[in-house]
Short mmCIF file of C-alpha atoms in Angstrom, two decimals:
data_model
loop_
_atom_site.label_atom_id
_atom_site.label_comp_id
_atom_site.label_asym_id
_atom_site.label_seq_id
_atom_site.Cartn_x
_atom_site.Cartn_y
_atom_site.Cartn_z
CA MET D 1 0.00 0.00 0.00
CA ALA D 2 1.43 3.38 -0.93
CA ASP D 3 2.15 5.69 2.02
CA SER D 4 1.50 9.01 0.29
CA ALA D 5 -0.04 10.64 -2.74
CA THR D 6 3.43 10.78 -4.28
CA ASP D 7 3.96 7.05 -3.76
CA GLN D 8 0.57 6.35 -5.28
CA ALA D 9 1.41 8.50 -8.30
CA ILE D 10 4.77 6.80 -8.82
CA ASP D 11 3.19 3.36 -8.52
CA GLU D 12 0.60 4.39 -11.10
CA LEU D 13 3.40 5.59 -13.34
CA TYR D 14 5.31 2.29 -13.20
CA ARG D 15 2.16 0.27 -13.83
CA ALA D 16 1.58 2.16 -17.08
CA ALA D 17 2.83 0.81 -20.41
CA PRO D 18 6.25 2.18 -21.45
CA GLU D 19 4.76 4.12 -24.36
CA GLU D 20 2.44 5.93 -21.93
CA PHE D 21 5.11 6.67 -19.34
CA THR D 22 6.43 10.06 -20.45
CA ALA D 23 3.05 11.71 -20.97
CA LEU D 24 1.70 10.28 -17.71
CA ARG D 25 4.80 11.40 -15.79
CA THR D 26 4.29 14.96 -17.05
CA GLU D 27 0.61 14.86 -16.13
CA LEU D 28 1.17 13.48 -12.63
CA ALA D 29 4.02 15.89 -11.88
CA LYS D 30 1.90 18.81 -13.03
CA LYS D 31 -1.00 17.65 -10.86
CA ALA D 32 1.27 17.38 -7.81
CA LYS D 33 2.72 20.83 -8.42
CA GLN D 34 -0.73 22.36 -8.83
CA GLY D 35 -1.69 20.74 -5.54
CA GLY D 36 1.15 22.52 -3.79
CA ASP D 37 3.41 19.46 -3.49
CA ALA D 38 6.63 20.71 -5.06
CA GLU D 39 8.73 17.88 -3.58
CA GLY D 40 6.27 15.30 -4.85
CA ALA D 41 6.32 16.85 -8.31
CA LYS D 42 10.12 16.71 -8.27
CA ALA D 43 10.13 13.04 -7.24
CA ILE D 44 7.65 12.14 -9.96
CA SER D 45 9.61 14.04 -12.61
CA ALA D 46 12.79 12.22 -11.55
CA SER D 47 11.23 8.79 -12.17
CA ARG D 48 13.06 7.03 -14.99
CA LYS D 49 11.19 5.43 -17.86
CA PRO D 50 11.50 1.63 -17.61
CA THR D 51 12.73 -0.65 -20.33
CA THR D 52 10.23 -3.23 -21.58
CA SER D 53 11.76 -5.98 -19.43
CA ALA D 54 11.69 -3.80 -16.31
CA TRP D 55 8.08 -2.88 -17.02
CA VAL D 56 7.12 -6.57 -17.37
CA VAL D 57 8.56 -7.31 -13.92
CA ASN D 58 7.01 -4.17 -12.43
CA ARG D 59 3.59 -5.16 -13.74
CA LEU D 60 4.01 -8.62 -12.24
CA ILE D 61 4.67 -7.16 -8.79
CA HIS D 62 1.81 -4.67 -8.98
CA ASP D 63 -0.52 -7.47 -10.10
CA ASP D 64 0.43 -9.68 -7.14
CA PRO D 65 2.35 -7.94 -4.31
CA GLU D 66 2.78 -11.30 -2.51
CA ILE D 67 5.38 -12.25 -5.11
CA ARG D 68 7.85 -9.91 -3.42
CA SER D 69 7.47 -11.92 -0.18
CA ARG D 70 8.03 -15.20 -2.01
CA LEU D 71 11.25 -13.90 -3.56
CA THR D 72 12.42 -12.44 -0.25
CA ASP D 73 11.75 -15.66 1.66
CA LEU D 74 13.60 -17.82 -0.85
CA GLY D 75 16.52 -15.39 -0.95
CA GLU D 76 16.87 -15.50 2.83
CA ARG D 77 16.86 -19.30 2.85
CA LEU D 78 19.46 -19.44 0.08
CA ARG D 79 21.72 -16.95 1.85
CA SER D 80 21.42 -18.96 5.05
CA ALA D 81 22.35 -22.17 3.22
CA HIS D 82 25.36 -20.50 1.59
CA SER D 83 26.52 -18.98 4.86
CA THR D 84 26.74 -22.47 6.40
CA MET D 85 28.16 -24.04 3.20
CA ASP D 86 25.34 -26.60 3.28
CA GLY D 87 25.52 -28.22 -0.15
CA GLU D 88 22.34 -30.26 0.34
CA ARG D 89 20.22 -27.22 1.17
CA ILE D 90 21.89 -25.12 -1.53
CA ARG D 91 20.91 -27.71 -4.15
CA GLN D 92 17.38 -27.92 -2.76
CA PHE D 93 16.83 -24.16 -2.70
CA SER D 94 18.59 -23.60 -6.02
CA GLY D 95 16.13 -26.01 -7.62
CA GLU D 96 13.29 -24.13 -5.95
CA GLN D 97 14.75 -20.89 -7.29
CA ARG D 98 14.81 -22.18 -10.86
CA ARG D 99 11.21 -23.40 -10.65
CA LEU D 100 10.00 -20.15 -9.11
CA VAL D 101 11.76 -18.02 -11.71
CA VAL D 102 10.29 -20.09 -14.56
CA GLU D 103 6.81 -19.82 -13.03
CA LEU D 104 7.06 -16.07 -12.47
CA THR D 105 8.54 -15.42 -15.91
CA ARG D 106 5.56 -17.11 -17.56
CA THR D 107 3.14 -15.27 -15.29
CA ALA D 108 4.86 -11.94 -15.96
CA PHE D 109 4.43 -12.21 -19.73
CA ARG D 110 0.82 -13.31 -19.31
CA VAL D 111 0.06 -10.31 -17.09
CA ALA D 112 1.84 -7.99 -19.52
CA GLY D 113 -0.10 -9.44 -22.45
CA ILE D 114 3.03 -10.47 -24.34
CA ALA D 115 2.36 -13.80 -26.06
CA ASN D 116 5.64 -14.32 -27.91
CA PRO D 117 8.49 -12.52 -26.17
CA SER D 118 11.87 -12.46 -27.85
CA ALA D 119 14.68 -14.57 -26.40
CA ALA D 120 16.47 -11.39 -25.29
CA LEU D 121 13.37 -10.12 -23.47
CA ARG D 122 12.85 -13.51 -21.78
CA ASP D 123 16.48 -13.51 -20.67
CA ASP D 124 16.21 -10.01 -19.20
CA VAL D 125 13.06 -10.86 -17.25
CA THR D 126 14.54 -14.14 -16.03
CA ASP D 127 17.80 -12.46 -15.00
CA THR D 128 15.92 -9.74 -13.14
CA LEU D 129 13.85 -12.25 -11.17
CA GLN D 130 16.98 -14.24 -10.32
CA ALA D 131 18.65 -11.03 -9.16
CA ALA D 132 15.61 -10.29 -7.00
CA VAL D 133 16.10 -13.61 -5.21
CA ALA D 134 19.81 -13.00 -4.71
CA ASP D 135 19.93 -9.28 -3.91
CA PRO D 136 17.66 -7.67 -1.28
CA ASP D 137 18.29 -4.26 -2.86
CA VAL D 138 16.75 -5.45 -6.13
CA THR D 139 13.85 -7.01 -4.24
CA ALA D 140 13.17 -3.70 -2.50
CA ARG D 141 13.01 -1.87 -5.85
CA LEU D 142 10.61 -4.30 -7.50
CA GLY D 143 7.64 -2.45 -8.91
CA ARG D 144 9.74 0.61 -9.72
CA LEU D 145 12.59 -0.87 -11.74
CA ALA D 146 13.91 1.23 -14.61
CA LYS D 147 16.06 -1.45 -16.23
CA ALA D 148 16.72 -5.17 -16.19
CA GLU D 149 18.92 -6.41 -13.35
CA GLN D 150 21.49 -9.16 -13.30
CA TRP D 151 23.13 -10.89 -10.37
CA SER D 152 26.86 -10.35 -10.84
CA GLY D 153 28.01 -13.03 -8.42
CA PHE D 154 29.56 -16.36 -9.34
CA GLY D 155 27.62 -19.57 -9.85
CA GLU D 156 23.97 -20.17 -9.05
CA PHE D 157 23.82 -17.77 -6.11
CA GLY D 158 26.63 -15.37 -5.50
CA GLU D 159 30.28 -16.05 -4.89
CA ILE D 160 31.09 -19.13 -2.84
CA SER D 161 34.54 -20.04 -1.59
CA GLN D 162 33.72 -23.66 -0.78
CA VAL D 163 30.48 -25.64 -0.74
CA SER D 164 30.06 -28.84 1.25
CA THR D 165 28.52 -31.61 -0.82
CA THR D 166 28.46 -34.20 1.93
CA ALA D 167 25.28 -35.31 3.67
CA ARG D 168 24.17 -33.20 6.63
CA GLY D 169 25.92 -34.23 9.86
CA SER D 170 29.18 -35.30 8.21
CA ARG D 171 32.17 -33.18 7.29
CA ALA D 172 34.42 -33.32 4.27
CA THR D 173 37.97 -31.99 4.26
CA PRO D 174 38.61 -29.98 1.10
CA LYS D 175 41.79 -30.79 -0.75
CA ALA D 176 44.34 -28.01 -0.71
CA THR D 177 45.28 -26.78 -4.16
CA PRO D 178 48.74 -25.19 -4.34
CA ALA D 179 48.76 -21.76 -5.89
CA PRO D 180 50.81 -21.50 -9.09
CA ALA D 181 53.97 -19.44 -8.93
CA PRO D 182 53.36 -16.01 -10.48
CA ALA D 183 55.09 -15.30 -13.77
CA PRO D 184 57.44 -12.30 -13.70
CA ASP D 185 55.50 -10.52 -16.43
CA GLY D 186 52.07 -11.26 -14.92
CA SER D 187 51.03 -13.38 -17.93
CA ALA D 188 49.86 -16.24 -15.72
CA ASP D 189 47.50 -13.90 -13.91
CA ARG D 190 46.11 -12.66 -17.20
CA ASP D 191 45.74 -16.20 -18.55
CA GLY D 192 43.96 -17.29 -15.38
CA ALA D 193 41.61 -14.34 -15.50
CA ASP D 194 40.86 -15.04 -19.17
CA ARG D 195 40.07 -18.67 -18.40
CA GLU D 196 37.81 -17.71 -15.50
CA LYS D 197 35.95 -15.21 -17.68
CA ALA D 198 35.55 -17.79 -20.46
CA GLU D 199 34.18 -20.32 -17.96
CA ARG D 200 31.73 -17.78 -16.53
CA ASP D 201 30.59 -16.80 -20.02
CA LYS D 202 30.11 -20.45 -20.98
CA ALA D 203 28.14 -21.15 -17.79
CA GLU D 204 25.96 -18.10 -18.41
CA ARG D 205 25.22 -19.19 -22.00
CA GLU D 206 24.31 -22.69 -20.84
CA ARG D 207 22.07 -21.28 -18.07
CA ARG D 208 20.23 -19.08 -20.58
CA GLU D 209 19.76 -22.03 -22.95
CA ARG D 210 18.31 -24.14 -20.12
CA ALA D 211 15.96 -21.32 -19.15
CA ARG D 212 14.77 -20.95 -22.76
CA ALA D 213 14.20 -24.70 -23.05
CA VAL D 214 12.12 -24.82 -19.86
CA LEU D 215 10.09 -21.77 -20.81
CA ALA D 216 9.38 -23.19 -24.26
CA ALA D 217 8.21 -26.52 -22.85
#
């Protein structure tokens, strides 16, 4: 529920279709100014026009505000699992994350009235929903996003130094991997960074392909 007339106006603005945004922003800012709310008019005027993918996610949240709670709850459980390096729970919640993102992506396009979204648009919506699970800041901004978001961490859910894959109640001792001796000219560091980037890019491409396949099913 919006706390003020300004909040209500901004929510109305982000529910509107992108092609209606600019004219509506001008109208709402003018109305606030005429009503003597200069600060409100300034806040409305400062609202950024959303991209199509951001608008799709915003519409989803305005259509069903409970979705924010579902994303928040799952994110908290995933962060808890990662903080304890619990591989079993990480796998369980990561699977739940994938299913939830697929469900919400389909619902988002239905709510937005987009029957055949492009692959790029699907990817942006999927990435934004995944980021909302991973990042509380993104979750807090849902409904007023101006652009697609992407979780910049490593792997399924942020950067992890070591994940236990043993059953709960037992402990596994990770094998120590000796660090390579640095090359005088720094070429080894560059090569390692290049390999890591290539691996991340490959994993990201494979993740997107899996998401497309599930959404198309």
